[in-house]
Amino acid sequence: MVPVRPPTETSPMLSELLLTEMTRLRLRDSMPLHRQLYEAMRRALLDGKLGAGDRLPSSRELTQDLKLSRNTVVAALNQLTVEGYLVSRVGSGTYVNDTLPRATTNQRSAHAPSHVARLSQRGTALSSTFCANQLEIQPFAPGVADFSAFPVALWQRLQNKHWRMTYPEMLDYSYSGGHAPLRRAVADYLRVFRSVPLEVEQVIITSGTQQSLELCAQLLADHGDTVWLEDPAYWGAVKAFMATGLRTHGIRVDEEGMAPTDTDQLHPPRLIYTTPSHQYPTGAVMSLPRRQQLLALARTHDAWILEDDYDSEFRFSGPPLSSLAGLDQDQRVLYLGSFSKVLYPGLKLGYLVVPKRLVASFRQAHYDLNRPGQMPLQAALAEFIEFGHFASCLRRARHSYAQRRQHLLEALQPCLERQAYISGAEQGLHLCLRLPTAIDDKALALRIGALGLVVRALSAYCIERTDARGLVIGYGYAALADIEKYGPILANAICTELDRLR
Ligand SMILES: Cc1ncc(COP(=O)(O)O)c(C=O)c1O
């Protein structure tokens, strides 16, 4: 039972503490305000700056002291209550849960170990840059597909069937690069739809693009080698390369995709990571001359190209684009795909197509490093594709995403009548709204976050360049009703910012 105590006397002190912590978090990355407040309070609780049983100032007082909106304060308090840090007592107020261990909530002894673990330099860099904990599932969160539409009942039936048919080998690690029928299904799909010339043996099933990237970095580059990435870039790739000790060198992206210059060649690459069919996050489609330039540069530098074809399935207009791997004459391109977007991210299955000369080494290393498995799951997925369910999911998703994109564009029309424009192709699950360089897009994303909407600042994806401003706005998870309801709020926040520049 929570003891009733008088309201804490430390309201101004608490506010000051919370504001300091929030400023620190804001400098570190672009968390939404309610998330910053939540984190700041959670830390105050864990550090014992708020003791078990303490009564918190009311949300009205916190709103005033912190100069935040009531919604932001209430969202943070609610989250802490749901997680059990706080308890709310009707008519009495909100208290620190007295089941939190005293050792952590009350005065910590000077000899007590710090709760901040000592990380390696790499660990510090990895955990203090753009991070996945910002990936809240919200209508406009980029990169999130509508997995709520996944045919769960059908999937369950297929899984049950394959579990019933399972034989002991299916429960073992998988040595051969994955379940053969799934590798065949992937190869058939890639040959027909992505013009990737390949044999089934070249397909290796992984636990998604992240693992494919790590494997490529581990096997094809040494510590300190340079990897060229698009600037701005997909943060997951940046992290995979940081984690494997590679030097990242950003190559500017323009409307024709990655644009390497003579100066870039002073940093010869061992790997080149690219998203040519729909650059993440600007949406640029790599032109044919650029594709040829990239292949020629890879030959000059004896480098490997990692082609991440992450959302090529969702192209809404224009002719289908063939892959870079399809143009590759000398087997330098490794092709990476994922089921995260078409099916659901937690499935954790993807594929890597490696040149024939790499097959044996990749299979062996994948087995030794990752101990891949999940064969019954892979068998169910193979049948899902074979029986046409994958194609139906794709058809449905393509139609629904095209509609969502159109609705979002309509909602953003007032911004497009000012100095904003959309870059990139009509494809995928997000769009990139480009803004004038005078706009602080990180601050704008934060302000939009305070309205309860998650979008991301384009500059947060930049490696070296400082001139890219915009917002990366998802629509994959946004139901039409949500776009209609929240789209104008989003547009209004952006227009207010644009109008300030006038
Ligand atoms: C550019 C890009 N590649 C790949 C992926 C998918 O990665 P995974 O298969 O690890 O889920 C994503 C997910 O957001 C992405 O944005």
Short mmCIF file of C-alpha atoms and ligand atoms in Angstrom, two decimals:
data_model
loop_
_atom_site.label_atom_id
_atom_site.label_comp_id
_atom_site.label_asym_id
_atom_site.label_seq_id
_atom_site.Cartn_x
_atom_site.Cartn_y
_atom_site.Cartn_z
CA MET A 1 0.00 0.00 0.00
CA VAL A 2 1.32 3.43 -0.85
CA PRO A 3 1.68 5.63 2.25
CA VAL A 4 0.00 8.99 1.94
CA ARG A 5 2.55 11.76 2.25
CA PRO A 6 2.15 15.49 1.80
CA PRO A 7 2.88 16.82 -1.67
CA THR A 8 6.59 16.90 -2.24
CA GLU A 9 8.24 20.17 -1.26
CA THR A 10 10.75 19.75 -4.01
CA SER A 11 8.57 20.71 -6.95
CA PRO A 12 10.81 23.57 -8.24
CA MET A 13 13.95 21.49 -7.59
CA LEU A 14 12.41 18.52 -9.31
CA SER A 15 11.42 20.67 -12.27
CA GLU A 16 14.94 22.02 -12.55
CA LEU A 17 16.36 18.52 -12.44
CA LEU A 18 13.93 17.30 -15.06
CA LEU A 19 14.62 20.26 -17.35
CA THR A 20 18.38 19.70 -17.13
CA GLU A 21 18.00 16.04 -17.96
CA MET A 22 15.62 16.82 -20.81
CA THR A 23 18.06 19.30 -22.32
CA ARG A 24 20.77 16.65 -22.19
CA LEU A 25 18.53 14.14 -23.92
CA ARG A 26 17.53 16.70 -26.51
CA LEU A 27 21.16 17.40 -27.34
CA ARG A 28 21.81 13.72 -27.73
CA ASP A 29 19.03 12.91 -30.13
CA SER A 30 15.65 14.04 -31.27
CA MET A 31 13.30 12.24 -28.86
CA PRO A 32 9.78 13.59 -28.70
CA LEU A 33 9.11 15.79 -25.66
CA HIS A 34 6.88 13.33 -23.82
CA ARG A 35 9.59 10.71 -24.26
CA GLN A 36 12.25 13.10 -22.94
CA LEU A 37 10.15 13.85 -19.88
CA TYR A 38 9.45 10.16 -19.36
CA GLU A 39 13.19 9.36 -19.56
CA ALA A 40 14.12 12.25 -17.26
CA MET A 41 11.59 11.15 -14.62
CA ARG A 42 12.56 7.52 -14.91
CA ARG A 43 16.17 8.45 -14.28
CA ALA A 44 15.21 10.60 -11.29
CA LEU A 45 13.34 7.58 -9.90
CA LEU A 46 16.13 5.10 -10.51
CA ASP A 47 18.76 7.47 -9.14
CA GLY A 48 16.76 7.86 -5.93
CA LYS A 49 16.10 11.55 -6.49
CA LEU A 50 12.46 10.67 -5.99
CA GLY A 51 11.90 8.22 -3.14
CA ALA A 52 9.40 5.36 -2.85
CA GLY A 53 6.08 6.74 -1.63
CA ASP A 54 6.88 10.36 -2.55
CA ARG A 55 3.97 12.25 -3.90
CA LEU A 56 4.57 13.97 -7.23
CA PRO A 57 3.49 17.51 -8.05
CA SER A 58 0.20 17.47 -9.96
CA SER A 59 0.27 17.35 -13.75
CA ARG A 60 -1.02 20.94 -13.72
CA GLU A 61 1.93 22.07 -11.56
CA LEU A 62 4.41 20.18 -13.71
CA THR A 63 2.84 21.67 -16.83
CA GLN A 64 3.41 25.16 -15.43
CA ASP A 65 6.89 24.56 -14.03
CA LEU A 66 8.22 22.78 -17.09
CA LYS A 67 6.37 25.00 -19.59
CA LEU A 68 5.15 21.96 -21.46
CA SER A 69 1.73 21.09 -22.75
CA ARG A 70 -0.58 19.18 -20.43
CA ASN A 71 -0.73 16.35 -22.98
CA THR A 72 3.03 15.93 -22.89
CA VAL A 73 3.11 15.76 -19.09
CA VAL A 74 0.12 13.41 -18.92
CA ALA A 75 1.61 11.12 -21.61
CA ALA A 76 4.87 10.80 -19.64
CA LEU A 77 3.09 10.21 -16.31
CA ASN A 78 0.78 7.64 -17.88
CA GLN A 79 3.68 5.70 -19.34
CA LEU A 80 5.47 5.62 -15.97
CA THR A 81 2.27 4.46 -14.32
CA VAL A 82 1.75 1.70 -16.87
CA GLU A 83 5.31 0.53 -16.27
CA GLY A 84 4.77 0.45 -12.53
CA TYR A 85 7.10 3.29 -11.50
CA LEU A 86 4.19 5.43 -10.34
CA VAL A 87 0.81 4.72 -8.85
CA SER A 88 -2.14 6.97 -9.24
CA ARG A 89 -4.69 7.27 -6.41
CA VAL A 90 -8.03 8.76 -7.31
CA GLY A 91 -8.59 12.06 -5.52
CA SER A 92 -5.19 11.91 -3.84
CA GLY A 93 -2.53 12.25 -6.54
CA THR A 94 0.33 10.37 -8.11
CA TYR A 95 2.99 8.63 -6.00
CA VAL A 96 6.26 6.85 -6.53
CA ASN A 97 5.46 3.18 -6.26
CA ASP A 98 6.73 1.90 -2.94
CA THR A 99 7.53 -1.47 -4.46
CA LEU A 100 10.53 0.13 -6.20
CA PRO A 101 13.54 -1.19 -4.29
CA ARG A 102 14.68 1.27 -1.61
CA ALA A 103 18.30 0.71 -2.53
CA THR A 104 17.72 2.33 -5.87
CA THR A 105 15.12 4.85 -4.92
CA ASN A 106 16.67 6.22 -1.77
CA GLN A 107 20.09 7.65 -1.02
CA ARG A 108 22.66 5.59 -2.84
CA SER A 109 25.80 4.88 -0.89
CA ALA A 110 28.96 6.49 -2.19
CA HIS A 111 30.34 2.99 -2.65
CA ALA A 112 27.37 1.61 -4.50
CA PRO A 113 28.21 0.72 -8.07
CA SER A 114 27.08 3.29 -10.60
CA HIS A 115 24.06 2.16 -12.63
CA VAL A 116 25.86 3.51 -15.70
CA ALA A 117 27.84 0.58 -17.08
CA ARG A 118 31.27 1.34 -18.47
CA LEU A 119 31.07 0.81 -22.19
CA SER A 120 33.78 0.41 -24.78
CA GLN A 121 34.42 3.41 -27.03
CA ARG A 122 32.55 1.58 -29.75
CA GLY A 123 29.68 0.82 -27.37
CA THR A 124 29.46 4.47 -26.37
CA ALA A 125 29.41 5.58 -30.01
CA LEU A 126 26.80 2.97 -30.88
CA SER A 127 24.49 3.81 -28.03
CA SER A 128 24.75 7.59 -28.23
CA THR A 129 23.83 8.12 -31.86
CA PHE A 130 20.54 7.86 -33.74
CA CYS A 131 18.80 4.95 -32.17
CA ALA A 132 15.95 2.58 -32.63
CA ASN A 133 14.21 3.48 -29.36
CA GLN A 134 12.82 6.44 -31.27
CA LEU A 135 10.97 4.08 -33.52
CA GLU A 136 7.58 4.40 -31.94
CA ILE A 137 4.76 2.86 -33.89
CA GLN A 138 2.69 5.85 -34.80
CA PRO A 139 0.86 6.84 -37.99
CA PHE A 140 3.73 8.89 -39.42
CA ALA A 141 6.72 6.97 -38.02
CA PRO A 142 8.93 6.25 -41.05
CA GLY A 143 9.88 2.73 -42.06
CA VAL A 144 6.88 1.08 -40.40
CA ALA A 145 4.76 -1.17 -42.61
CA ASP A 146 1.11 -1.96 -41.93
CA PHE A 147 1.73 -5.30 -40.30
CA SER A 148 -1.69 -5.08 -38.67
CA ALA A 149 -2.97 -6.27 -42.09
CA PHE A 150 -0.93 -9.49 -41.95
CA PRO A 151 -3.12 -12.61 -42.39
CA VAL A 152 -2.45 -14.02 -38.94
CA ALA A 153 -4.96 -16.92 -39.05
CA LEU A 154 -3.62 -18.22 -42.34
CA TRP A 155 -0.05 -17.89 -41.08
CA GLN A 156 -0.92 -19.78 -37.93
CA ARG A 157 -2.43 -22.65 -39.98
CA LEU A 158 0.69 -22.87 -42.14
CA GLN A 159 2.95 -22.82 -39.12
CA ASN A 160 0.93 -25.53 -37.37
CA LYS A 161 1.09 -27.66 -40.47
CA HIS A 162 4.87 -27.37 -40.70
CA TRP A 163 5.36 -27.99 -37.01
CA ARG A 164 3.27 -31.18 -37.37
CA MET A 165 5.44 -32.27 -40.32
CA THR A 166 8.71 -31.42 -38.62
CA TYR A 167 11.48 -34.02 -38.56
CA PRO A 168 14.60 -33.84 -36.36
CA GLU A 169 16.85 -32.17 -38.97
CA MET A 170 14.39 -29.30 -39.14
CA LEU A 171 15.17 -28.53 -35.51
CA ASP A 172 18.89 -28.31 -36.10
CA TYR A 173 20.97 -25.27 -37.08
CA SER A 174 20.86 -24.71 -40.79
CA TYR A 175 24.15 -25.29 -42.55
CA SER A 176 23.06 -24.91 -46.15
CA GLY A 177 22.18 -21.20 -46.12
CA GLY A 178 18.55 -21.82 -45.25
CA HIS A 179 15.61 -24.08 -46.07
CA ALA A 180 15.91 -25.11 -49.73
CA PRO A 181 12.27 -24.45 -50.75
CA LEU A 182 12.49 -20.93 -49.29
CA ARG A 183 15.75 -20.24 -51.12
CA ARG A 184 14.10 -21.50 -54.34
CA ALA A 185 11.05 -19.29 -53.80
CA VAL A 186 13.27 -16.24 -53.18
CA ALA A 187 15.39 -17.00 -56.27
CA ASP A 188 12.26 -17.33 -58.47
CA TYR A 189 10.89 -14.05 -57.15
CA LEU A 190 14.16 -12.15 -57.68
CA ARG A 191 14.72 -13.51 -61.18
CA VAL A 192 11.26 -12.49 -62.33
CA PHE A 193 10.59 -9.26 -60.45
CA ARG A 194 14.03 -7.78 -59.80
CA SER A 195 15.97 -9.11 -62.82
CA VAL A 196 18.64 -10.54 -60.56
CA PRO A 197 20.44 -13.29 -62.49
CA LEU A 198 21.12 -16.00 -59.91
CA GLU A 199 21.28 -19.66 -59.01
CA VAL A 200 19.46 -20.92 -55.92
CA GLU A 201 22.75 -21.77 -54.22
CA GLN A 202 23.62 -18.03 -54.14
CA VAL A 203 20.69 -17.25 -51.82
CA ILE A 204 21.44 -17.24 -48.10
CA ILE A 205 18.58 -16.80 -45.65
CA THR A 206 19.47 -14.43 -42.80
CA SER A 207 17.60 -12.89 -39.91
CA GLY A 208 17.11 -9.72 -41.97
CA THR A 209 19.07 -6.95 -43.60
CA GLN A 210 20.85 -6.03 -40.39
CA GLN A 211 22.41 -9.47 -40.15
CA SER A 212 23.16 -9.53 -43.89
CA LEU A 213 25.03 -6.22 -43.53
CA GLU A 214 27.01 -7.43 -40.54
CA LEU A 215 27.97 -10.60 -42.37
CA CYS A 216 29.14 -8.64 -45.43
CA ALA A 217 31.17 -6.26 -43.26
CA GLN A 218 32.69 -9.12 -41.27
CA LEU A 219 33.68 -11.14 -44.34
CA LEU A 220 34.56 -8.55 -46.94
CA ALA A 221 36.30 -5.77 -45.00
CA ASP A 222 38.89 -5.43 -42.26
CA HIS A 223 38.87 -3.17 -39.23
CA GLY A 224 39.69 0.38 -40.39
CA ASP A 225 38.68 -0.19 -44.03
CA THR A 226 36.46 2.43 -45.58
CA VAL A 227 32.81 1.94 -46.46
CA TRP A 228 31.03 4.45 -48.68
CA LEU A 229 27.49 5.16 -47.64
CA GLU A 230 24.89 7.44 -49.03
CA ASP A 231 24.69 10.77 -47.20
CA PRO A 232 22.03 10.90 -45.75
CA ALA A 233 21.98 7.20 -44.94
CA TYR A 234 19.95 4.41 -43.37
CA TRP A 235 20.98 4.47 -39.69
CA GLY A 236 20.84 0.64 -39.40
CA ALA A 237 23.62 0.36 -41.98
CA VAL A 238 25.69 3.06 -40.27
CA LYS A 239 25.45 1.12 -37.02
CA ALA A 240 26.32 -2.22 -38.61
CA PHE A 241 29.49 -0.70 -40.05
CA MET A 242 30.39 1.14 -36.86
CA ALA A 243 30.00 -2.09 -34.94
CA THR A 244 32.40 -3.89 -37.27
CA GLY A 245 35.06 -1.18 -36.93
CA LEU A 246 34.79 0.26 -40.45
CA ARG A 247 35.42 3.89 -41.36
CA THR A 248 32.27 5.41 -42.78
CA HIS A 249 32.57 7.92 -45.60
CA GLY A 250 29.40 9.69 -46.70
CA ILE A 251 28.76 10.26 -50.42
CA ARG A 252 26.29 13.03 -51.23
CA VAL A 253 22.97 11.94 -52.64
CA ASP A 254 21.26 14.11 -55.24
CA GLU A 255 18.16 13.48 -57.34
CA GLU A 256 20.02 10.77 -59.30
CA GLY A 257 21.16 8.92 -56.20
CA MET A 258 24.66 8.51 -54.79
CA ALA A 259 27.04 10.99 -56.50
CA PRO A 260 30.71 10.14 -55.86
CA THR A 261 33.21 12.90 -56.73
CA ASP A 262 36.96 12.92 -57.36
CA THR A 263 37.48 14.03 -53.76
CA ASP A 264 35.59 10.98 -52.51
CA GLN A 265 38.08 8.81 -54.34
CA LEU A 266 40.76 10.01 -51.93
CA HIS A 267 38.96 7.65 -49.51
CA PRO A 268 39.05 4.42 -51.52
CA PRO A 269 36.26 2.09 -50.44
CA ARG A 270 36.34 -1.58 -49.66
CA LEU A 271 32.53 -1.62 -49.49
CA ILE A 272 29.87 0.59 -51.07
CA TYR A 273 26.44 0.45 -49.43
CA THR A 274 23.55 1.78 -51.48
CA THR A 275 19.75 1.77 -51.79
CA PRO A 276 19.50 2.48 -55.55
CA SER A 277 15.85 1.72 -56.24
CA HIS A 278 14.56 4.09 -53.52
CA GLN A 279 17.29 5.87 -51.62
CA TYR A 280 16.67 5.80 -47.89
CA PRO A 281 15.62 8.36 -46.77
CA THR A 282 15.49 10.89 -49.69
CA GLY A 283 13.63 8.57 -52.08
CA ALA A 284 15.97 9.29 -55.04
CA VAL A 285 16.08 6.62 -57.74
CA MET A 286 19.58 5.98 -59.00
CA SER A 287 19.89 6.84 -62.69
CA LEU A 288 21.41 4.41 -65.17
CA PRO A 289 24.59 6.52 -65.69
CA ARG A 290 25.10 6.60 -61.91
CA ARG A 291 24.61 2.84 -61.68
CA GLN A 292 27.23 2.37 -64.34
CA GLN A 293 29.56 4.86 -62.64
CA LEU A 294 29.21 3.02 -59.34
CA LEU A 295 29.94 -0.36 -60.93
CA ALA A 296 33.00 1.14 -62.68
CA LEU A 297 34.24 2.69 -59.43
CA ALA A 298 33.80 -0.61 -57.62
CA ARG A 299 35.97 -2.23 -60.28
CA THR A 300 38.61 0.54 -60.02
CA HIS A 301 38.85 0.22 -56.25
CA ASP A 302 38.30 -3.54 -56.19
CA ALA A 303 35.35 -2.90 -53.87
CA TRP A 304 32.11 -4.78 -53.21
CA ILE A 305 28.72 -3.15 -53.64
CA LEU A 306 25.98 -3.95 -51.10
CA GLU A 307 22.65 -3.26 -52.78
CA ASP A 308 19.86 -2.89 -50.19
CA ASP A 309 16.60 -3.25 -52.10
CA TYR A 310 14.51 -2.71 -48.95
CA ASP A 311 11.16 -1.51 -50.34
CA SER A 312 11.41 -2.12 -54.08
CA GLU A 313 8.17 -4.14 -53.87
CA PHE A 314 6.14 -0.97 -53.42
CA ARG A 315 6.50 1.09 -56.57
CA PHE A 316 3.31 2.99 -57.39
CA SER A 317 4.05 4.61 -60.74
CA GLY A 318 6.57 4.47 -63.55
CA PRO A 319 8.16 1.36 -65.02
CA PRO A 320 9.57 -1.27 -62.63
CA LEU A 321 13.26 -0.71 -62.05
CA SER A 322 15.74 -3.46 -62.44
CA SER A 323 18.35 -4.02 -59.80
CA LEU A 324 21.99 -2.97 -59.78
CA ALA A 325 22.83 -6.66 -59.38
CA GLY A 326 21.15 -7.20 -62.76
CA LEU A 327 23.71 -4.86 -64.42
CA ASP A 328 26.71 -6.33 -62.67
CA GLN A 329 29.06 -8.02 -65.16
CA ASP A 330 31.85 -8.98 -62.80
CA GLN A 331 30.10 -10.34 -59.73
CA ARG A 332 30.78 -7.45 -57.35
CA VAL A 333 27.25 -6.80 -56.15
CA LEU A 334 25.71 -8.49 -53.12
CA TYR A 335 21.95 -8.10 -53.08
CA LEU A 336 20.09 -7.69 -49.76
CA GLY A 337 16.36 -8.14 -49.23
CA SER A 338 14.03 -8.43 -46.27
CA PHE A 339 10.56 -9.74 -45.43
CA SER A 340 10.18 -7.06 -42.75
CA LYS A 341 8.24 -4.67 -44.95
CA VAL A 342 5.94 -6.98 -46.89
CA LEU A 343 5.10 -9.35 -44.02
CA TYR A 344 6.05 -8.16 -40.55
CA PRO A 345 9.33 -6.99 -38.96
CA GLY A 346 9.30 -9.41 -36.03
CA LEU A 347 9.42 -12.31 -38.50
CA LYS A 348 13.16 -11.56 -38.69
CA LEU A 349 13.81 -13.20 -42.02
CA GLY A 350 15.66 -11.76 -44.98
CA TYR A 351 18.01 -12.89 -47.70
CA LEU A 352 21.39 -12.17 -49.13
CA VAL A 353 22.41 -13.06 -52.68
CA VAL A 354 26.17 -13.45 -52.96
CA PRO A 355 28.34 -13.92 -56.05
CA LYS A 356 29.11 -17.59 -56.74
CA ARG A 357 32.76 -17.19 -55.72
CA LEU A 358 31.61 -16.15 -52.22
CA VAL A 359 28.97 -18.81 -51.59
CA ALA A 360 31.09 -21.34 -49.69
CA SER A 361 32.76 -18.73 -47.45
CA PHE A 362 29.49 -17.00 -46.63
CA ARG A 363 27.66 -20.20 -45.79
CA GLN A 364 30.47 -21.34 -43.56
CA ALA A 365 30.90 -18.01 -41.77
CA HIS A 366 27.14 -17.52 -41.38
CA TYR A 367 26.94 -20.91 -39.77
CA ASP A 368 29.88 -20.28 -37.44
CA LEU A 369 28.97 -16.73 -36.46
CA ASN A 370 25.19 -16.81 -36.33
CA ARG A 371 24.07 -20.43 -35.97
CA PRO A 372 21.04 -19.83 -38.18
CA GLY A 373 17.90 -21.91 -37.64
CA GLN A 374 14.10 -21.42 -37.65
CA MET A 375 13.58 -24.10 -40.31
CA PRO A 376 9.87 -24.78 -39.61
CA LEU A 377 9.26 -21.03 -39.87
CA GLN A 378 11.21 -20.90 -43.13
CA ALA A 379 9.21 -23.87 -44.44
CA ALA A 380 5.93 -22.10 -43.64
CA LEU A 381 7.17 -18.96 -45.40
CA ALA A 382 8.22 -20.95 -48.47
CA GLU A 383 4.72 -22.34 -48.77
CA PHE A 384 3.20 -18.91 -48.12
CA ILE A 385 5.13 -17.62 -51.16
CA GLU A 386 4.56 -20.72 -53.31
CA PHE A 387 0.79 -20.69 -52.80
CA GLY A 388 0.53 -17.04 -53.86
CA HIS A 389 -0.20 -15.51 -50.44
CA PHE A 390 2.93 -13.36 -50.58
CA ALA A 391 1.84 -11.98 -53.96
CA SER A 392 -1.65 -11.20 -52.56
CA CYS A 393 -0.14 -9.43 -49.54
CA LEU A 394 1.97 -7.40 -51.94
CA ARG A 395 -0.96 -6.49 -54.16
CA ARG A 396 -3.05 -5.40 -51.19
CA ALA A 397 -0.22 -3.47 -49.59
CA ARG A 398 0.74 -1.72 -52.83
CA HIS A 399 -2.83 -0.53 -53.30
CA SER A 400 -3.24 0.57 -49.72
CA TYR A 401 0.14 2.38 -49.51
CA ALA A 402 -0.48 4.22 -52.79
CA GLN A 403 -3.79 5.47 -51.33
CA ARG A 404 -2.17 6.48 -48.05
CA ARG A 405 0.60 8.33 -49.81
CA GLN A 406 -1.95 10.22 -51.90
CA HIS A 407 -3.94 11.20 -48.79
CA LEU A 408 -0.80 12.35 -47.01
CA LEU A 409 0.27 14.40 -50.03
CA GLU A 410 -3.15 16.07 -50.02
CA ALA A 411 -2.82 16.86 -46.31
CA LEU A 412 0.65 18.31 -46.90
CA GLN A 413 -0.49 20.43 -49.86
CA PRO A 414 -0.38 23.71 -47.86
CA CYS A 415 3.34 23.06 -47.17
CA LEU A 416 3.96 22.36 -50.85
CA GLU A 417 2.43 25.75 -51.66
CA ARG A 418 5.16 27.29 -49.50
CA GLN A 419 8.88 26.45 -49.81
CA ALA A 420 8.64 22.71 -49.18
CA TYR A 421 8.78 19.98 -51.82
CA ILE A 422 8.74 16.20 -51.95
CA SER A 423 11.87 14.46 -53.16
CA GLY A 424 12.09 11.01 -54.66
CA ALA A 425 9.97 8.44 -56.37
CA GLU A 426 6.43 7.33 -55.70
CA GLN A 427 7.45 4.24 -53.85
CA GLY A 428 7.76 2.70 -50.42
CA LEU A 429 6.37 3.50 -47.02
CA HIS A 430 7.57 7.04 -46.46
CA LEU A 431 8.06 10.34 -48.18
CA CYS A 432 10.70 12.96 -47.71
CA LEU A 433 9.48 16.53 -47.37
CA ARG A 434 12.41 18.82 -48.16
CA LEU A 435 12.62 22.12 -46.33
CA PRO A 436 14.76 25.26 -46.72
CA THR A 437 18.19 25.02 -45.09
CA ALA A 438 17.29 27.88 -42.73
CA ILE A 439 14.88 25.56 -40.91
CA ASP A 440 16.06 23.60 -37.90
CA ASP A 441 14.41 20.32 -38.84
CA LYS A 442 15.42 18.57 -35.59
CA ALA A 443 13.69 21.26 -33.54
CA LEU A 444 10.67 21.06 -35.82
CA ALA A 445 10.50 17.26 -35.43
CA LEU A 446 10.61 17.80 -31.66
CA ARG A 447 7.78 20.31 -31.80
CA ILE A 448 5.75 17.88 -33.86
CA GLY A 449 6.65 15.20 -31.30
CA ALA A 450 5.19 17.40 -28.58
CA LEU A 451 1.91 17.21 -30.51
CA GLY A 452 2.15 13.45 -30.15
CA LEU A 453 3.24 12.73 -33.73
CA VAL A 454 6.49 10.97 -34.62
CA VAL A 455 8.34 12.12 -37.74
CA ARG A 456 12.09 12.29 -38.24
CA ALA A 457 14.42 15.10 -39.21
CA LEU A 458 16.30 14.50 -42.44
CA SER A 459 19.45 16.06 -40.97
CA ALA A 460 19.47 13.34 -38.30
CA TYR A 461 20.35 10.82 -41.05
CA CYS A 462 23.29 12.85 -42.36
CA ILE A 463 26.82 11.56 -41.97
CA GLU A 464 28.95 14.53 -43.03
CA ARG A 465 26.77 16.96 -44.94
CA THR A 466 25.16 19.86 -43.14
CA ASP A 467 22.84 21.23 -45.82
CA ALA A 468 20.01 18.68 -45.92
CA ARG A 469 16.82 19.74 -44.14
CA GLY A 470 13.48 18.05 -44.22
CA LEU A 471 11.15 15.62 -42.56
CA VAL A 472 10.93 11.91 -43.19
CA ILE A 473 7.27 11.05 -42.84
CA GLY A 474 5.90 7.52 -42.92
CA TYR A 475 2.48 6.53 -44.16
CA GLY A 476 2.80 2.74 -44.14
CA TYR A 477 1.15 2.39 -40.74
CA ALA A 478 -1.23 5.35 -41.13
CA ALA A 479 -4.86 4.38 -41.66
CA LEU A 480 -6.69 6.79 -43.96
CA ALA A 481 -8.76 8.04 -41.02
CA ASP A 482 -5.56 8.81 -39.11
CA ILE A 483 -4.11 10.70 -42.05
CA GLU A 484 -7.31 12.71 -42.30
CA LYS A 485 -7.29 13.44 -38.58
CA TYR A 486 -3.60 14.09 -37.94
CA GLY A 487 -2.38 15.14 -41.41
CA PRO A 488 -3.71 18.72 -41.07
CA ILE A 489 -2.13 19.02 -37.59
CA LEU A 490 1.21 17.94 -39.04
CA ALA A 491 0.85 20.27 -42.04
CA ASN A 492 -0.09 23.15 -39.77
CA ALA A 493 3.02 22.71 -37.61
CA ILE A 494 5.23 22.65 -40.71
CA CYS A 495 3.49 25.67 -42.30
CA THR A 496 3.88 27.69 -39.10
CA GLU A 497 7.62 27.06 -39.30
CA LEU A 498 7.77 27.92 -43.00
CA ASP A 499 5.80 31.11 -42.43
CA ARG A 500 8.33 32.26 -39.86
CA LEU A 501 10.95 32.36 -42.62
CA ARG A 502 8.95 34.78 -44.73
C1 LIG B 1 16.96 1.02 -45.73
C2 LIG B 1 16.46 -0.18 -44.98
N1 LIG B 1 16.96 -1.39 -45.27
C3 LIG B 1 16.52 -2.49 -44.63
C4 LIG B 1 15.54 -2.44 -43.67
C5 LIG B 1 15.01 -3.73 -43.08
O1 LIG B 1 15.87 -4.24 -42.21
P1 LIG B 1 15.62 -5.63 -41.45
O2 LIG B 1 15.50 -6.72 -42.47
O3 LIG B 1 16.85 -5.75 -40.63
O4 LIG B 1 14.35 -5.49 -40.68
C6 LIG B 1 15.03 -1.22 -43.30
C7 LIG B 1 14.06 -1.14 -42.20
O5 LIG B 1 13.58 -0.12 -41.78
C8 LIG B 1 15.47 -0.06 -43.99
O6 LIG B 1 14.95 1.14 -43.70
#
